[in-house]
Amino acid sequence: MKKILSMLSLVALIGLAATPVSYAEETVTETITVEETVMPDAAPAAEAPAAEATPATAEAAPAPTLDVGNTAFMIIATVLVILMTIPGLALFYGGLVRQKNMLSVLMQVFVVFSLVSVLWAAYGYSLAFSEGNAIIGGLSKAFLSGITTDSLSGTIPEYVFLTFQMIFAALTPGLIVGGFAERMKFSAVLLFTALWVTFAYIPIAHMVWGGGYLAELGAKDFAGGTVVHINAGVAALIGALMLGKRIGYGKEAMPPHSLVMTMIGASLLWVGWFGFNVGSELAADAVAGMVLVNTQLATAAAVMGWILAEWLFRGKPSMLGAASGAVAGLVAITPACGFVGPMGSIILGFTASFISLWGVTKLKGALGYDDSLDVFGVHGLAGIWGAVATGVLMAPGLGGVGYAEGVTMGGQVTTQIIAVVVTLIWTGIVSVILYKVVDAVVGLRVSEEYEREGLDTTEHGERAYSL
């Protein structure tokens, strides 16, 4: 208990230390109460005749009002993202590890999801989505200060918006678990998660979605290619490298203990991802419909691409390959889903499957790292490809929505590459530092004896299955 209290105290102190000195009074998310009156836009008095500035002739901009349909849609989208995390991601990962570590993975995903939810309410939402500087927001909404049932974010309650974003934040470190599965201490997982969300996820989210540097640059990330998948993929890769290989890796067989469970998890991920992508439109409108079809087509195309590649190069298509292809397609379309057309989504998903398959076989083999569940190969590489390809496939001639005025394909692709590089560097450096901090405080890896016995019993005193 003392260790847990010490860790939580450390996280709180570090979170406060990272806060800008001046707190913002306004948020990037537009917050309006039903009692407030929005003043009409008018020219400055020095430039406009007095007669034209009177209320009788000035046009009042309509105040945003609650849209019941959009609100219901976003509540459903939020619940779908929860479904894709618990149980979707937990079962997908759980089936991929050995039987003796099944519960440890379920526990890590489940508790990480809970921990980040609380941190998001305490300071995460404020630092990500309130007004601050180019890298981080302020603490004007820490502990959800000032948010009421009347507060709106666009046409939905701000409570709904912050919960939707909370689930994104809680899901992302759950993905990282796959990089160091079967060998990291549970206490280390929790401490690293709290620190990483504070210093890696929140700044990237602010830079991309909270009005920060990458948003001002014009980077396009509809639902989390940089914020979620590249971010998590890099952290998982660094974790795999810093912890080292599992005992027996490359010498002993380490097959998934339940591909049935992995298939169920992958299917729940597919279903829940519609909340992830479609919900990111924040409205039940025509764009949401386009995102819906794009998500389905990219995922289906990636499944077909992966099993085709396996058929060609290995002689047999596998269930694991089909499930992995689905996830690669979902990841690749995530940044692009609101900017490309249906045919572009097919191209994106199909090509992503080949890139990720190369990553989890050739690249992983050449570099010799033990990314247990291929987080970098699938989420990292497919996320990078999806982010960059967005700049190409959003061209009107390719069925996309087109570019902002004065922006060319080359310019947008350059911006997308900058966003990817910023994410890689920021998360890479932060992750290395945080793993070292956690190692110094509680230690990263379990003992050899514990690892051989399995983390289910040594870390949690339970077994997934009765023997």
XYZ file of C-alpha atoms in Angstrom:
467
model
C 0.000 0.000 0.000
C 2.880 2.389 0.825
C 4.356 1.786 -2.634
C 1.036 2.574 -4.306
C 0.563 5.774 -2.287
C 4.131 6.812 -3.083
C 3.599 6.252 -6.802
C 0.344 8.238 -6.857
C 1.990 11.086 -4.930
C 4.876 11.136 -7.423
C 2.471 11.284 -10.353
C 0.514 14.143 -8.812
C 3.649 16.168 -8.116
C 5.046 15.617 -11.609
C 1.699 16.502 -13.185
C 1.588 19.778 -11.289
C 5.196 20.528 -12.177
C 4.378 20.189 -15.866
C 1.634 22.812 -15.664
C 2.158 26.191 -17.342
C 2.521 29.098 -14.905
C -0.379 31.073 -16.311
C -3.694 29.322 -16.418
C -6.035 29.826 -19.330
C -9.433 31.315 -18.742
C -10.916 29.987 -21.933
C -10.818 26.540 -23.494
C -10.230 25.407 -27.028
C -13.443 23.439 -26.693
C -16.191 26.029 -26.903
C -18.098 26.007 -23.610
C -21.382 27.880 -23.527
C -24.213 27.688 -21.034
C -27.814 27.995 -22.034
C -28.142 31.220 -20.024
C -25.292 32.959 -21.837
C -25.866 35.475 -24.626
C -23.510 35.597 -27.567
C -22.786 39.131 -28.662
C -23.225 39.765 -32.402
C -20.150 40.179 -34.541
C -19.801 43.814 -35.540
C -17.201 46.061 -37.107
C -15.195 48.261 -34.693
C -16.998 51.503 -33.856
C -14.243 53.601 -35.399
C -14.746 51.941 -38.763
C -18.525 51.705 -38.971
C -21.164 54.449 -38.974
C -23.081 54.675 -35.716
C -26.364 53.945 -37.455
C -25.044 50.610 -38.739
C -23.881 49.499 -35.297
C -27.321 49.609 -33.687
C -28.910 46.358 -32.460
C -31.736 46.825 -34.920
C -29.472 46.359 -37.906
C -26.721 44.158 -36.518
C -27.091 40.439 -37.203
C -26.732 38.262 -34.124
C -24.857 35.013 -34.580
C -27.009 32.172 -33.259
C -25.764 30.722 -29.989
C -24.870 27.022 -30.152
C -27.670 24.912 -28.775
C -27.913 21.336 -27.619
C -28.637 18.862 -30.405
C -30.369 15.815 -28.964
C -29.552 13.630 -31.975
C -25.855 14.455 -31.909
C -25.774 13.916 -28.157
C -27.350 10.471 -28.404
C -24.993 9.586 -31.246
C -21.926 10.597 -29.234
C -23.023 8.691 -26.147
C -23.343 5.551 -28.280
C -19.961 6.226 -29.916
C -18.349 6.587 -26.497
C -19.785 3.288 -25.306
C -18.534 1.592 -28.487
C -14.983 2.785 -27.791
C -15.267 1.358 -24.272
C -16.381 -1.926 -25.837
C -13.356 -2.029 -28.123
C -11.074 -1.608 -25.092
C -12.732 -3.730 -22.442
C -13.281 -6.453 -23.415
C -12.137 -6.061 -27.056
C -8.458 -5.145 -26.723
C -8.075 -7.169 -23.519
C -9.340 -10.366 -25.172
C -7.365 -9.743 -28.363
C -4.145 -9.433 -26.375
C -5.087 -12.107 -23.866
C -5.504 -14.748 -26.536
C -2.093 -13.933 -28.023
C -0.034 -14.562 -24.883
C 0.764 -17.886 -23.229
C -1.820 -19.346 -20.887
C 0.218 -18.543 -17.766
C 0.059 -14.816 -18.565
C -3.534 -14.510 -19.734
C -4.899 -12.842 -16.590
C -1.935 -10.500 -16.271
C -2.707 -8.979 -19.675
C -6.418 -8.715 -18.915
C -5.568 -7.066 -15.600
C -3.139 -4.594 -17.135
C -5.568 -3.419 -19.816
C -8.505 -3.287 -17.391
C -6.725 -1.356 -14.630
C -4.808 0.966 -16.981
C -8.172 1.900 -18.494
C -9.488 2.745 -15.022
C -6.399 4.637 -13.868
C -6.272 6.941 -16.883
C -9.984 7.699 -16.627
C -9.427 9.180 -13.166
C -6.286 11.085 -14.225
C -8.175 12.521 -17.187
C -10.794 14.035 -14.906
C -8.153 15.343 -12.490
C -5.957 17.168 -15.012
C -5.724 15.350 -18.358
C -8.732 16.918 -20.034
C -7.739 20.403 -18.958
C -4.120 20.058 -20.099
C -5.167 18.597 -23.458
C -8.161 20.735 -24.370
C -8.000 24.032 -22.510
C -6.175 27.036 -23.882
C -2.457 27.107 -23.235
C 0.567 27.219 -25.488
C 1.670 25.310 -28.587
C 2.544 22.175 -26.603
C 0.287 21.972 -23.565
C -2.938 23.459 -22.257
C -3.608 24.953 -18.837
C -5.345 23.905 -15.637
C -8.418 26.088 -15.965
C -10.550 22.932 -16.060
C -8.589 20.773 -13.635
C -10.903 18.466 -11.710
C -13.535 19.468 -14.299
C -13.805 22.914 -12.748
C -16.490 25.111 -14.282
C -18.132 22.331 -16.285
C -21.851 21.894 -15.609
C -24.787 20.142 -17.215
C -25.366 23.351 -19.187
C -21.832 23.449 -20.627
C -21.694 22.691 -24.341
C -18.931 21.624 -26.680
C -20.395 22.527 -30.036
C -23.846 20.967 -30.010
C -23.219 18.254 -27.404
C -22.778 18.461 -23.629
C -19.180 19.052 -22.642
C -19.484 16.115 -20.257
C -20.076 13.880 -23.275
C -17.145 15.341 -25.205
C -14.712 14.999 -22.314
C -15.823 11.409 -21.692
C -15.340 10.526 -25.366
C -11.823 11.960 -25.211
C -11.252 10.245 -21.867
C -11.825 6.833 -23.450
C -9.283 7.637 -26.187
C -6.730 8.517 -23.523
C -7.534 5.389 -21.499
C -7.326 3.104 -24.542
C -3.929 4.291 -25.791
C -1.681 3.053 -22.947
C -3.614 -0.214 -23.081
C -2.151 -0.691 -26.553
C 1.371 -0.238 -25.173
C 0.870 -3.259 -22.901
C 1.387 -5.530 -25.910
C 4.992 -4.415 -26.316
C 6.191 -5.625 -22.917
C 3.604 -8.344 -22.244
C 4.650 -11.339 -20.126
C 7.598 -9.702 -18.346
C 6.843 -6.296 -16.785
C 5.872 -5.725 -13.153
C 2.284 -4.678 -12.580
C 3.397 -1.786 -10.350
C 5.745 -0.630 -13.114
C 2.931 -0.784 -15.684
C 0.754 1.493 -13.569
C 3.478 4.017 -12.755
C 4.671 4.162 -16.352
C 1.092 4.606 -17.579
C 0.417 7.552 -15.274
C 3.647 9.276 -16.270
C 3.356 8.497 -19.977
C -0.191 9.791 -20.274
C 0.924 12.987 -18.540
C 4.060 13.663 -20.551
C 3.463 11.929 -23.894
C -0.224 11.431 -24.658
C -1.569 14.733 -23.343
C 0.960 16.994 -25.136
C 0.489 15.192 -28.465
C -3.308 15.354 -28.057
C -3.075 19.090 -27.378
C -0.727 19.669 -30.314
C -3.054 17.826 -32.724
C -6.593 18.308 -31.385
C -6.328 21.017 -28.745
C -5.240 23.884 -30.964
C -1.511 23.388 -30.463
C 1.479 23.371 -32.803
C 0.467 20.603 -35.211
C -3.107 21.868 -35.463
C -1.834 25.320 -36.400
C 0.498 23.715 -38.923
C -2.503 22.104 -40.645
C -1.815 18.442 -39.857
C -4.764 16.135 -40.514
C -5.528 13.407 -37.981
C -9.223 12.685 -37.920
C -9.346 10.075 -35.160
C -5.875 9.388 -33.788
C -3.220 8.161 -36.194
C -0.563 10.239 -34.455
C -2.204 10.799 -31.080
C -3.100 7.149 -30.455
C -1.373 4.666 -32.738
C 2.048 6.117 -33.557
C 2.243 7.374 -29.993
C 1.522 3.930 -28.526
C 3.556 2.041 -31.118
C 6.749 3.961 -30.380
C 6.315 3.625 -26.600
C 5.751 -0.119 -26.975
C 8.858 -0.538 -29.140
C 11.034 1.339 -26.675
C 9.605 -0.691 -23.819
C 10.401 -3.930 -25.641
C 13.960 -2.777 -26.258
C 14.579 -1.538 -22.717
C 13.123 -4.585 -20.976
C 14.859 -7.017 -23.295
C 13.559 -10.241 -24.763
C 11.368 -12.715 -22.922
C 13.221 -15.682 -21.473
C 13.462 -18.285 -24.201
C 12.467 -15.918 -27.009
C 13.750 -17.305 -30.298
C 14.581 -20.633 -28.677
C 11.256 -21.784 -27.292
C 7.885 -21.863 -29.009
C 5.603 -19.077 -27.751
C 2.383 -19.556 -29.732
C -0.869 -17.774 -28.830
C -2.767 -19.853 -26.303
C -6.236 -19.065 -27.719
C -6.769 -17.815 -31.258
C -10.502 -18.164 -30.656
C -10.261 -15.489 -27.980
C -8.061 -13.364 -30.240
C -10.643 -13.575 -33.022
C -13.412 -12.526 -30.604
C -11.269 -9.618 -29.436
C -10.466 -8.554 -32.997
C -14.162 -8.625 -33.871
C -15.007 -6.436 -30.881
C -12.246 -4.065 -31.935
C -13.760 -3.873 -35.414
C -17.232 -3.143 -34.049
C -16.034 -0.653 -31.446
C -13.816 1.155 -33.941
C -16.898 2.659 -35.560
C -17.367 4.618 -32.353
C -13.680 5.515 -32.449
C -13.707 6.811 -36.031
C -17.289 7.835 -36.740
C -17.654 9.417 -33.321
C -14.692 11.670 -34.023
C -16.936 13.706 -36.330
C -18.805 14.710 -33.125
C -22.065 14.842 -35.059
C -24.487 12.539 -36.835
C -24.072 14.083 -40.276
C -23.002 13.305 -43.839
C -19.302 13.190 -42.960
C -20.062 10.601 -40.291
C -21.675 8.493 -42.999
C -18.547 8.746 -45.142
C -16.367 7.780 -42.184
C -18.611 4.764 -41.583
C -18.123 3.324 -45.062
C -14.431 4.221 -45.149
C -13.771 2.385 -41.895
C -15.546 -0.743 -43.087
C -13.908 -0.842 -46.504
C -10.360 -0.172 -45.318
C -10.610 -2.910 -42.697
C -12.079 -5.462 -45.077
C -9.441 -4.640 -47.716
C -6.668 -5.057 -45.140
C -7.969 -8.502 -44.143
C -7.917 -9.571 -47.777
C -4.470 -8.068 -48.323
C -2.924 -9.800 -45.312
C -4.255 -13.275 -46.079
C -3.309 -12.848 -49.746
C 0.246 -12.020 -48.710
C 0.350 -15.039 -46.389
C -1.026 -17.255 -49.136
C 1.625 -16.053 -51.546
C 4.631 -16.076 -49.224
C 3.767 -18.770 -46.673
C 1.446 -21.045 -48.576
C -1.449 -20.816 -46.101
C -3.670 -17.979 -44.876
C -4.094 -17.890 -41.083
C -6.755 -16.753 -38.641
C -4.113 -14.772 -36.784
C -3.184 -13.102 -40.065
C -6.787 -12.171 -40.804
C -7.213 -10.678 -37.331
C -3.922 -8.801 -37.586
C -4.898 -7.493 -41.020
C -8.171 -6.173 -39.633
C -6.359 -4.228 -36.927
C -3.809 -2.879 -39.431
C -6.625 -1.631 -41.660
C -8.452 -0.041 -38.740
C -5.278 1.732 -37.656
C -4.380 2.981 -41.138
C -7.797 4.458 -41.863
C -8.044 6.173 -38.478
C -6.214 9.422 -39.397
C -7.668 9.469 -42.910
C -11.290 8.385 -42.480
C -12.791 11.869 -42.622
C -10.662 13.077 -45.539
C -10.515 10.278 -48.133
C -13.142 8.646 -50.304
C -14.313 5.016 -50.237
C -11.957 3.882 -53.016
C -9.072 5.624 -51.317
C -9.889 3.783 -48.107
C -9.653 0.437 -49.924
C -6.226 1.358 -51.283
C -5.105 2.529 -47.853
C -6.240 -0.600 -46.022
C -4.903 -3.025 -48.617
C -1.430 -1.466 -48.687
C -1.302 -1.134 -44.892
C -1.620 -4.896 -44.503
C 1.545 -5.498 -46.547
C 3.469 -2.830 -44.625
C 2.466 -4.242 -41.240
C 3.154 -7.838 -42.295
C 6.637 -6.762 -43.360
C 7.049 -5.011 -40.016
C 6.107 -7.997 -37.839
C 8.219 -10.429 -39.858
C 11.156 -8.944 -41.758
C 11.791 -5.769 -39.750
C 11.293 -7.432 -36.375
C 13.499 -10.331 -37.390
C 16.237 -8.096 -38.769
C 16.408 -5.890 -35.684
C 15.839 -8.741 -33.242
C 13.576 -6.968 -30.755
C 10.826 -8.736 -28.812
C 7.697 -6.634 -29.250
C 5.528 -9.367 -27.721
C 2.260 -8.624 -29.511
C 3.618 -6.553 -32.433
C 2.328 -3.191 -31.301
C 4.894 -1.258 -33.315
C 4.585 -3.463 -36.407
C 0.809 -3.062 -36.562
C -0.116 0.153 -34.740
C 3.116 2.056 -35.269
C 3.786 1.286 -38.927
C 0.152 1.276 -40.073
C -0.360 4.539 -38.179
C 2.630 6.131 -39.903
C 1.458 4.937 -43.310
C -2.102 6.121 -42.706
C -0.961 9.562 -41.550
C 1.309 10.147 -44.536
C -1.040 8.609 -47.110
C -3.815 10.910 -45.903
C -1.973 13.785 -47.543
C -2.131 12.008 -50.900
C -5.530 10.315 -50.828
C -7.450 13.392 -49.724
C -6.868 14.848 -53.207
C -10.194 15.477 -55.028
C -8.938 13.586 -58.063
C -8.557 10.499 -55.874
C -11.999 10.865 -54.317
C -10.912 12.833 -51.249
C -12.362 15.986 -49.759
C -9.608 18.227 -51.094
C -7.133 20.608 -49.515
C -7.423 23.937 -47.774
C -7.092 26.996 -49.955
C -3.524 27.413 -51.154
C -2.424 23.943 -50.009
C -1.072 21.449 -52.531
C -0.685 17.702 -52.264
C 3.044 18.095 -51.737
C 2.497 20.671 -49.035
C -0.024 18.532 -47.188
C 2.160 15.437 -47.386
C 5.058 17.471 -45.987
C 2.865 18.623 -43.117
C 1.786 15.053 -42.437
C 5.407 13.903 -42.347
C 6.264 16.689 -39.909
C 3.414 15.553 -37.645
C 4.699 11.970 -37.748
C 8.293 13.013 -37.024
C 7.259 15.282 -34.130
C 5.274 12.413 -32.612
C 8.122 9.939 -33.078
C 10.709 12.226 -31.509
C 8.548 13.518 -28.667
C 7.215 10.123 -27.642
C 10.533 8.402 -28.192
C 12.486 10.724 -25.922
C 9.770 10.921 -23.268
C 9.312 7.140 -23.208
C 13.033 6.441 -22.746
C 13.181 8.853 -19.806
C 10.042 7.498 -18.185
C 11.071 3.849 -18.448
C 14.338 4.776 -16.723
C 12.472 6.663 -13.985
C 10.127 3.738 -13.379
C 13.034 1.298 -13.327
C 14.746 3.412 -10.683
C 11.610 3.710 -8.541
C 10.012 0.238 -8.629
C 11.983 -1.776 -11.198
C 10.679 -2.654 -14.651
C 10.974 -6.400 -14.989
C 9.863 -9.313 -12.855
C 12.452 -11.826 -11.680
C 13.437 -14.755 -13.864
C 11.663 -17.099 -11.463
C 8.426 -15.111 -11.679
C 8.624 -14.870 -15.453
C 9.074 -18.619 -15.863
C 6.169 -19.369 -13.548
C 3.926 -16.813 -15.219
C 2.592 -13.444 -14.132
C -0.924 -14.680 -13.408
C 0.118 -16.398 -10.207
C 3.231 -14.420 -9.268
C 1.721 -10.950 -9.749
C -1.967 -11.589 -9.077
C -2.296 -14.945 -7.297
C -4.857 -16.224 -9.805
C -5.129 -18.495 -12.813
C -7.108 -17.921 -15.992
C -8.135 -21.550 -16.212
C -8.676 -24.358 -13.700
C -6.096 -27.109 -14.154
